[in-house]
Structure formats: structure tokens, C-alpha cells
PDB file of C-alpha atoms in Angstrom:
ATOM      1  CA  MET A 813     -46.387   2.159  26.175  1.00 91.00           C
ATOM      2  CA  ILE A 814     -46.878  -1.034  24.237  1.00 93.00           C
ATOM      3  CA  ASP A 815     -46.627  -1.217  19.819  1.00 95.00           C
ATOM      4  CA  ILE A 816     -48.843  -3.499  18.308  1.00 96.00           C
ATOM      5  CA  LEU A 817     -48.706  -3.765  14.440  1.00 97.00           C
ATOM      6  CA  ILE A 818     -51.359  -5.599  13.131  1.00 96.00           C
ATOM      7  CA  VAL A 819     -50.737  -6.372   9.648  1.00 97.00           C
ATOM      8  CA  ASP A 820     -53.897  -7.587   7.176  1.00 94.00           C
ATOM      9  CA  ASP A 821     -53.993  -7.586   3.464  1.00 91.00           C
ATOM     10  CA  HIS A 822     -58.551  -6.788   3.517  1.00 91.00           C
ATOM     11  CA  PRO A 823     -58.550  -2.639   4.598  1.00 89.00           C
ATOM     12  CA  VAL A 824     -61.971  -3.374   6.609  1.00 90.00           C
ATOM     13  CA  VAL A 825     -60.663  -6.780   8.510  1.00 88.00           C
ATOM     14  CA  LEU A 826     -57.439  -4.834   9.419  1.00 88.00           C
ATOM     15  CA  ASP A 827     -60.213  -1.311  10.758  1.00 89.00           C
ATOM     16  CA  GLY A 828     -62.021  -3.831  12.344  1.00 89.00           C
ATOM     17  CA  THR A 829     -59.498  -5.370  14.347  1.00 90.00           C
ATOM     18  CA  LYS A 830     -58.283  -2.011  14.883  1.00 90.00           C
ATOM     19  CA  THR A 831     -61.422  -0.789  16.657  1.00 89.00           C
ATOM     20  CA  LEU A 832     -61.523  -4.380  18.622  1.00 86.00           C
ATOM     21  CA  LEU A 833     -58.366  -3.081  20.916  1.00 88.00           C
ATOM     22  CA  GLN A 834     -58.797   0.465  21.261  1.00 85.00           C
ATOM     23  CA  ASP A 835     -60.417  -0.070  24.730  1.00 80.00           C
ATOM     24  CA  LEU A 836     -56.665  -1.896  25.928  1.00 86.00           C
ATOM     25  CA  PRO A 837     -54.584   0.424  28.213  1.00 87.00           C
ATOM     26  CA  ASN A 838     -50.962   1.710  27.560  1.00 89.00           C
ATOM     27  CA  VAL A 839     -51.361   0.301  23.769  1.00 92.00           C
ATOM     28  CA  ARG A 840     -50.903   2.038  20.738  1.00 93.00           C
ATOM     29  CA  ILE A 841     -52.853  -0.059  17.720  1.00 94.00           C
ATOM     30  CA  ASP A 842     -50.497   0.423  14.207  1.00 94.00           C
ATOM     31  CA  THR A 843     -52.232  -1.044  10.640  1.00 95.00           C
ATOM     32  CA  GLU A 844     -50.427  -2.638   7.666  1.00 95.00           C
ATOM     33  CA  GLN A 845     -51.555  -3.682   4.653  1.00 95.00           C
ATOM     34  CA  ASP A 846     -48.965  -3.880   2.539  1.00 94.00           C
ATOM     35  CA  CYS A 847     -46.901  -7.769   3.919  1.00 91.00           C
ATOM     36  CA  ALA A 848     -43.953  -6.674   1.991  1.00 91.00           C
ATOM     37  CA  ALA A 849     -43.195  -3.157   3.532  1.00 94.00           C
ATOM     38  CA  VAL A 850     -43.328  -4.502   7.575  1.00 96.00           C
ATOM     39  CA  LEU A 851     -39.885  -5.910   7.378  1.00 95.00           C
ATOM     40  CA  SER A 852     -39.147  -1.528   6.201  1.00 95.00           C
ATOM     41  CA  ARG A 853     -41.116  -0.617   9.151  1.00 95.00           C
ATOM     42  CA  MET A 854     -39.599  -2.025  11.447  1.00 96.00           C
ATOM     43  CA  ASP A 855     -36.184  -1.017  10.616  1.00 94.00           C
ATOM     44  CA  ALA A 856     -38.767   3.455  11.742  1.00 92.00           C
ATOM     45  CA  GLN A 857     -40.852   2.090  14.543  1.00 92.00           C
ATOM     46  CA  ALA A 858     -39.852  -0.300  17.214  1.00 93.00           C
ATOM     47  CA  PHE A 859     -43.450  -2.995  18.021  1.00 96.00           C
ATOM     48  CA  GLN A 860     -43.264  -5.170  20.714  1.00 97.00           C
ATOM     49  CA  LEU A 861     -46.590  -6.943  18.675  1.00 97.00           C
ATOM     50  CA  PHE A 862     -47.526  -8.451  15.978  1.00 97.00           C
ATOM     51  CA  LEU A 863     -51.145  -9.300  14.858  1.00 97.00           C
ATOM     52  CA  ILE A 864     -50.715 -10.921  11.624  1.00 96.00           C
ATOM     53  CA  ASP A 865     -53.143 -13.397   9.512  1.00 94.00           C
ATOM     54  CA  ILE A 866     -51.708 -16.060   7.470  1.00 91.00           C
ATOM     55  CA  ASN A 867     -53.555 -15.859   4.464  1.00 88.00           C
ATOM     56  CA  MET A 868     -51.833 -13.335   2.349  1.00 89.00           C
ATOM     57  CA  LYS A 869     -50.425 -12.684  -0.900  1.00 84.00           C
ATOM     58  CA  PRO A 870     -47.314 -11.954  -1.791  1.00 87.00           C
ATOM     59  CA  ILE A 871     -46.127 -13.098   2.098  1.00 88.00           C
ATOM     60  CA  ASN A 872     -47.922 -15.798   3.717  1.00 90.00           C
ATOM     61  CA  GLY A 873     -48.733 -14.915   7.224  1.00 92.00           C
ATOM     62  CA  ILE A 874     -46.123 -17.700   8.748  1.00 91.00           C
ATOM     63  CA  GLN A 875     -43.676 -16.702   6.227  1.00 92.00           C
ATOM     64  CA  LEU A 876     -44.253 -12.811   6.963  1.00 95.00           C
ATOM     65  CA  SER A 877     -43.648 -13.979  10.545  1.00 95.00           C
ATOM     66  CA  GLU A 878     -40.226 -16.546  10.468  1.00 92.00           C
ATOM     67  CA  MET A 879     -39.176 -12.971   8.773  1.00 95.00           C
ATOM     68  CA  ILE A 880     -39.990 -11.110  11.741  1.00 96.00           C
ATOM     69  CA  LYS A 881     -38.230 -13.682  14.013  1.00 95.00           C
ATOM     70  CA  LYS A 882     -35.189 -13.246  11.858  1.00 94.00           C
ATOM     71  CA  LYS A 883     -35.001  -9.890  12.078  1.00 95.00           C
ATOM     72  CA  GLN A 884     -36.143  -9.147  15.223  1.00 96.00           C
ATOM     73  CA  PRO A 885     -36.560 -11.932  17.487  1.00 94.00           C
ATOM     74  CA  GLU A 886     -37.721 -11.536  20.942  1.00 95.00           C
ATOM     75  CA  ALA A 887     -40.716 -10.425  19.003  1.00 96.00           C
ATOM     76  CA  LEU A 888     -44.592 -11.676  19.946  1.00 97.00           C
ATOM     77  CA  ILE A 889     -46.120 -12.964  17.084  1.00 97.00           C
ATOM     78  CA  LEU A 890     -50.201 -13.819  16.982  1.00 97.00           C
ATOM     79  CA  LEU A 891     -51.589 -15.350  13.735  1.00 95.00           C
ATOM     80  CA  TYR A 892     -55.156 -15.288  12.897  1.00 93.00           C
ATOM     81  CA  THR A 893     -56.925 -16.581  10.575  1.00 89.00           C
ATOM     82  CA  GLY A 894     -60.967 -17.864   9.655  1.00 86.00           C
ATOM     83  CA  TYR A 895     -59.653 -20.986   9.046  1.00 84.00           C
ATOM     84  CA  GLU A 896     -59.060 -24.401  11.608  1.00 85.00           C
ATOM     85  CA  LEU A 897     -56.453 -24.000  14.484  1.00 88.00           C
ATOM     86  CA  SER A 898     -55.447 -27.055  15.050  1.00 86.00           C
ATOM     87  CA  ASP A 899     -53.942 -26.796  11.709  1.00 83.00           C
ATOM     88  CA  TYR A 900     -51.348 -24.363  13.125  1.00 89.00           C
ATOM     89  CA  TYR A 901     -50.591 -26.147  16.382  1.00 90.00           C
ATOM     90  CA  GLU A 902     -47.422 -27.202  15.059  1.00 86.00           C
ATOM     91  CA  LEU A 903     -45.962 -23.282  14.497  1.00 88.00           C
ATOM     92  CA  LEU A 904     -46.704 -23.445  18.554  1.00 90.00           C
ATOM     93  CA  ILE A 905     -45.325 -26.883  19.270  1.00 87.00           C
ATOM     94  CA  GLU A 906     -42.301 -25.808  17.484  1.00 84.00           C
ATOM     95  CA  LYS A 907     -41.728 -22.362  18.959  1.00 87.00           C
ATOM     96  CA  LYS A 908     -42.231 -19.707  15.050  1.00 87.00           C
ATOM     97  CA  VAL A 909     -45.774 -17.907  17.501  1.00 94.00           C
ATOM     98  CA  ASP A 910     -46.036 -17.303  20.479  1.00 95.00           C
ATOM     99  CA  GLY A 911     -50.871 -17.356  19.606  1.00 95.00           C
ATOM    100  CA  LEU A 912     -53.666 -18.621  17.953  1.00 95.00           C
ATOM    101  CA  LEU A 913     -56.692 -16.514  16.966  1.00 94.00           C
ATOM    102  CA  SER A 914     -60.129 -17.602  15.335  1.00 92.00           C
ATOM    103  CA  LYS A 915     -61.209 -14.602  13.283  1.00 88.00           C
ATOM    104  CA  LEU A 916     -64.491 -15.784  14.878  1.00 89.00           C
ATOM    105  CA  ALA A 917     -62.989 -15.007  18.108  1.00 91.00           C
ATOM    106  CA  THR A 918     -64.858 -12.351  20.642  1.00 91.00           C
ATOM    107  CA  LYS A 919     -63.402  -8.706  20.888  1.00 91.00           C
ATOM    108  CA  GLN A 920     -62.493 -11.057  25.012  1.00 92.00           C
ATOM    109  CA  GLN A 921     -60.746 -13.988  23.688  1.00 92.00           C
ATOM    110  CA  VAL A 922     -58.468 -11.545  21.555  1.00 92.00           C
ATOM    111  CA  ILE A 923     -57.689  -9.008  24.062  1.00 92.00           C
ATOM    112  CA  GLN A 924     -57.370 -12.252  26.302  1.00 94.00           C
ATOM    113  CA  THR A 925     -55.522 -13.887  24.088  1.00 94.00           C
ATOM    114  CA  ILE A 926     -53.071 -10.484  24.001  1.00 94.00           C
ATOM    115  CA  GLU A 927     -52.358  -9.596  27.439  1.00 93.00           C
ATOM    116  CA  ALA A 928     -51.960 -13.369  27.790  1.00 94.00           C
ATOM    117  CA  ALA A 929     -48.869 -13.186  24.825  1.00 94.00           C
ATOM    118  CA  LEU A 930     -48.280 -10.044  26.459  1.00 93.00           C
ATOM    119  CA  ARG A 931     -47.453 -11.631  29.996  1.00 93.00           C
ATOM    120  CA  GLY A 932     -45.373 -14.105  28.617  1.00 93.00           C
ATOM    121  CA  GLU A 933     -48.178 -16.477  28.049  1.00 93.00           C
ATOM    122  CA  ILE A 934     -50.017 -18.131  25.287  1.00 92.00           C
ATOM    123  CA  LEU A 935     -53.817 -19.382  25.978  1.00 89.00           C
ATOM    124  CA  LEU A 936     -54.472 -22.742  24.688  1.00 87.00           C
ATOM    125  CA  ALA A 937     -57.692 -24.069  23.018  1.00 86.00           C
ATOM    126  CA  ALA A 938     -58.766 -27.718  24.798  1.00 85.00           C
ATOM    127  CA  ASP A 939     -58.821 -29.671  21.908  1.00 88.00           C
ATOM    128  CA  PHE A 940     -54.685 -28.683  22.342  1.00 88.00           C
ATOM    129  CA  LEU A 941     -53.778 -30.956  24.176  1.00 85.00           C
ATOM    130  CA  ASP A 942     -55.106 -33.577  21.640  1.00 86.00           C
ATOM    131  CA  PHE A 943     -53.003 -32.734  19.342  1.00 84.00           C
ATOM    132  CA  VAL A 944     -49.677 -32.891  21.691  1.00 84.00           C
ATOM    133  CA  GLN A 945     -51.635 -36.037  22.449  1.00 84.00           C
ATOM    134  CA  GLN A 946     -51.649 -38.084  19.045  1.00 81.00           C
ATOM    135  CA  ARG A 947     -48.801 -35.831  18.111  1.00 77.00           C
ATOM    136  CA  THR A 948     -46.532 -37.977  20.361  1.00 76.00           C
ATOM    137  CA  ASN A 949     -48.788 -40.932  19.864  1.00 72.00           C
ATOM    138  CA  LEU A 950     -47.348 -40.325  16.272  1.00 59.00           C
ATOM    139  CA  GLN A 951     -43.159 -39.734  17.495  1.00 64.00           C
ATOM    140  CA  ASN A 952     -43.901 -43.567  19.347  1.00 62.00           C
ATOM    141  CA  VAL A 953     -44.594 -44.816  16.083  1.00 49.00           C
ATOM    142  CA  GLN A 954     -42.562 -43.373  13.793  1.00 47.00           C
ATOM    143  CA  GLN A 955     -39.914 -44.571  16.223  1.00 58.00           C
ATOM    144  CA  GLU A 956     -40.441 -48.262  16.018  1.00 65.00           C
ATOM    145  CA  VAL A 957     -37.134 -50.129  16.183  1.00 70.00           C
ATOM    146  CA  LEU A 958     -38.818 -53.178  12.454  1.00 78.00           C
ATOM    147  CA  ILE A 959     -35.793 -55.628  12.088  1.00 84.00           C
ATOM    148  CA  SER A 960     -36.015 -57.915   9.427  1.00 86.00           C
ATOM    149  CA  ASP A 961     -36.102 -61.798   9.469  1.00 88.00           C
ATOM    150  CA  LYS A 962     -32.851 -62.214   8.784  1.00 91.00           C
ATOM    151  CA  GLU A 963     -31.983 -60.369  11.546  1.00 91.00           C
ATOM    152  CA  GLN A 964     -34.384 -61.248  13.970  1.00 91.00           C
ATOM    153  CA  GLU A 965     -33.321 -64.924  13.330  1.00 93.00           C
ATOM    154  CA  ILE A 966     -29.368 -64.126  13.969  1.00 94.00           C
ATOM    155  CA  LEU A 967     -31.321 -62.330  17.136  1.00 93.00           C
ATOM    156  CA  GLN A 968     -32.682 -66.011  18.247  1.00 93.00           C
ATOM    157  CA  LEU A 969     -29.524 -67.472  17.547  1.00 94.00           C
ATOM    158  CA  VAL A 970     -26.791 -65.011  19.385  1.00 94.00           C
ATOM    159  CA  ALA A 971     -29.727 -65.425  22.487  1.00 93.00           C
ATOM    160  CA  GLN A 972     -28.640 -69.499  22.186  1.00 93.00           C
ATOM    161  CA  GLY A 973     -25.019 -68.569  22.911  1.00 92.00           C
ATOM    162  CA  CYS A 974     -24.207 -68.930  18.931  1.00 93.00           C
ATOM    163  CA  THR A 975     -20.782 -68.040  18.040  1.00 93.00           C
ATOM    164  CA  ASN A 976     -20.640 -65.776  14.503  1.00 93.00           C
ATOM    165  CA  LYS A 977     -19.031 -68.736  12.322  1.00 93.00           C
ATOM    166  CA  ALA A 978     -21.363 -70.751  14.358  1.00 94.00           C
ATOM    167  CA  ILE A 979     -24.828 -68.647  13.400  1.00 94.00           C
ATOM    168  CA  ALA A 980     -23.043 -68.050   9.652  1.00 93.00           C
ATOM    169  CA  SER A 981     -22.986 -71.723   9.219  1.00 93.00           C
ATOM    170  CA  ALA A 982     -26.851 -71.940  10.532  1.00 93.00           C
ATOM    171  CA  ILE A 983     -28.362 -69.424   7.761  1.00 93.00           C
ATOM    172  CA  GLY A 984     -25.951 -70.417   4.869  1.00 92.00           C
ATOM    173  CA  VAL A 985     -24.019 -67.193   4.733  1.00 92.00           C
ATOM    174  CA  THR A 986     -20.558 -66.189   5.643  1.00 93.00           C
ATOM    175  CA  GLN A 987     -18.791 -65.131   9.404  1.00 92.00           C
ATOM    176  CA  ARG A 988     -17.933 -61.644   7.768  1.00 88.00           C
ATOM    177  CA  THR A 989     -21.733 -61.045   7.064  1.00 90.00           C
ATOM    178  CA  VAL A 990     -23.200 -62.045  10.417  1.00 92.00           C
ATOM    179  CA  GLU A 991     -20.344 -59.651  12.264  1.00 89.00           C
ATOM    180  CA  ASN A 992     -21.752 -56.737   9.362  1.00 84.00           C
ATOM    181  CA  TYR A 993     -25.879 -58.044  10.308  1.00 86.00           C
ATOM    182  CA  LEU A 994     -24.572 -57.041  14.622  1.00 89.00           C
ATOM    183  CA  SER A 995     -23.331 -53.997  13.430  1.00 86.00           C
ATOM    184  CA  LYS A 996     -26.431 -52.626  11.326  1.00 82.00           C
ATOM    185  CA  LEU A 997     -28.194 -53.926  14.976  1.00 87.00           C
ATOM    186  CA  PHE A 998     -26.318 -52.715  17.365  1.00 84.00           C
ATOM    187  CA  VAL A 999     -26.581 -49.376  16.043  1.00 79.00           C
ATOM    188  CA  LYS A1000     -31.030 -49.713  15.341  1.00 80.00           C
ATOM    189  CA  LEU A1001     -31.652 -50.817  18.598  1.00 84.00           C
ATOM    190  CA  ASN A1002     -28.975 -48.161  20.510  1.00 81.00           C
ATOM    191  CA  VAL A1003     -26.518 -51.110  22.009  1.00 84.00           C
ATOM    192  CA  GLU A1004     -23.195 -51.866  22.435  1.00 82.00           C
ATOM    193  CA  SER A1005     -22.976 -56.241  23.465  1.00 87.00           C
ATOM    194  CA  ARG A1006     -24.577 -59.182  22.312  1.00 89.00           C
ATOM    195  CA  ALA A1007     -25.962 -59.939  25.259  1.00 90.00           C
ATOM    196  CA  GLU A1008     -28.411 -56.243  25.372  1.00 88.00           C
ATOM    197  CA  ALA A1009     -29.004 -56.657  22.395  1.00 90.00           C
ATOM    198  CA  VAL A1010     -30.694 -60.285  23.560  1.00 91.00           C
ATOM    199  CA  ILE A1011     -31.857 -58.092  26.042  1.00 91.00           C
ATOM    200  CA  VAL A1012     -33.680 -55.769  23.750  1.00 87.00           C
ATOM    201  CA  ALA A1013     -34.894 -59.070  21.503  1.00 89.00           C
ATOM    202  CA  LYS A1014     -37.253 -60.652  24.263  1.00 89.00           C
ATOM    203  CA  GLU A1015     -38.400 -57.124  25.668  1.00 85.00           C
ATOM    204  CA  LYS A1016     -40.120 -56.721  22.022  1.00 84.00           C
ATOM    205  CA  ALA A1017     -41.163 -60.328  21.597  1.00 87.00           C
ATOM    206  CA  TRP A1018     -38.554 -60.496  19.088  1.00 90.00           C
ATOM    207  CA  ILE A1019     -37.273 -63.545  20.314  1.00 89.00           C
ATOM    208  CA  ASN A1020     -38.460 -65.905  22.652  1.00 80.00           C
TER     209      ASN A1020
END
């Protein structure tokens, strides 16, 4: 027998959701209107899956999910909301929840999502892949290395075979300053030598 706890601070929604799930086989449904009482209920009864409303007070569903996972890491958690599901896709990426449901979902969609979670699977909306692609593109942009004009000039001189002393003379700084610039560039470009730095700079079209 699988024990499921539905948590929602709206009694009408709570009762309606419970009724919706009555057809699930080998499942026992319990409800809780007071989100602050969930952890103490876990001490008295074991629940395998929690269906939690996101928009609750004083503890919202996301905060409650974190508390439940901390107390019971293997717990399955589905969040449901009347707002856009895409606003919460990051929670799936970070493995903080095991599924998302819209309050506008059909009975079949709710049951299928719960059954999938119990099998260790996640049902995803079609636009989830768009979210992942956008997230990946953003990370790539954020990880793009930027260099200053001075650093670019130094790399150009390095590519021409200039020594640190010659570079210092050419740009009007001390040799020690050039060495500091190069050390920082090695870290920024994740390289270990002047030759590797030149290769990266040419790949990124910073130098000729």
C-alpha cells in the first residue's frame, strides 16, 4: 500500500484533489491543510509521496518540499500550482522535486503523473525541452570569457614571440606587471603556458 499525503491550505481544493485520486489502486490518501503540521505527521506515519500546493502560507510548497527532503530524502514530491509550470522547471533540473502538476490538469494527467513518480519517472510538458535549451544557452553566454584591450594587446605580442621584457617596453609597463597579466590570463583561459594561451586567443579571434 502506497501512502500519499496531499497538502493544501484550501479545504475545497484539498477535498477535490483527494476525490480525484480515489481510483488509484493500492493507494491510501491522506490530507493536511496545515503545512506547518506536515513534519510532525511524518513522525507518526510514513508517506511515500507528497502532493503539495506551491502557494501556501506561512510555509510555501517549495520551502516545505525542502524540509521534507531533508527529513526523508527518498520521499517523492509533486508540486502543483495554478500558475505557469515553466516558472518551476528549475526545481526539476536541480532534483528538488519529482514532478510538477497544473491545477488545471485533467484527472488522467494527475493520475499518470503520480504513477510515473512512483515508477521513478517524470512526465514532462513539451515546452520543458525549450526551457532546457534556453538554460543551456544562458549558461554558455555566462561562461564566455571576456578579456580587456590590454590583455588582448599582450596576447598579440606573445603570439609574435615577444619576451616579457619586450612586451613591457612595448606597452609601457614594468616586466612584473606583464607577468601578473599573463598569470591572470592563464587562469582566465584555463591554460598553463604562453603557447596554449595563444591557441585559445586565436580560436576566439582575439588576435590574428
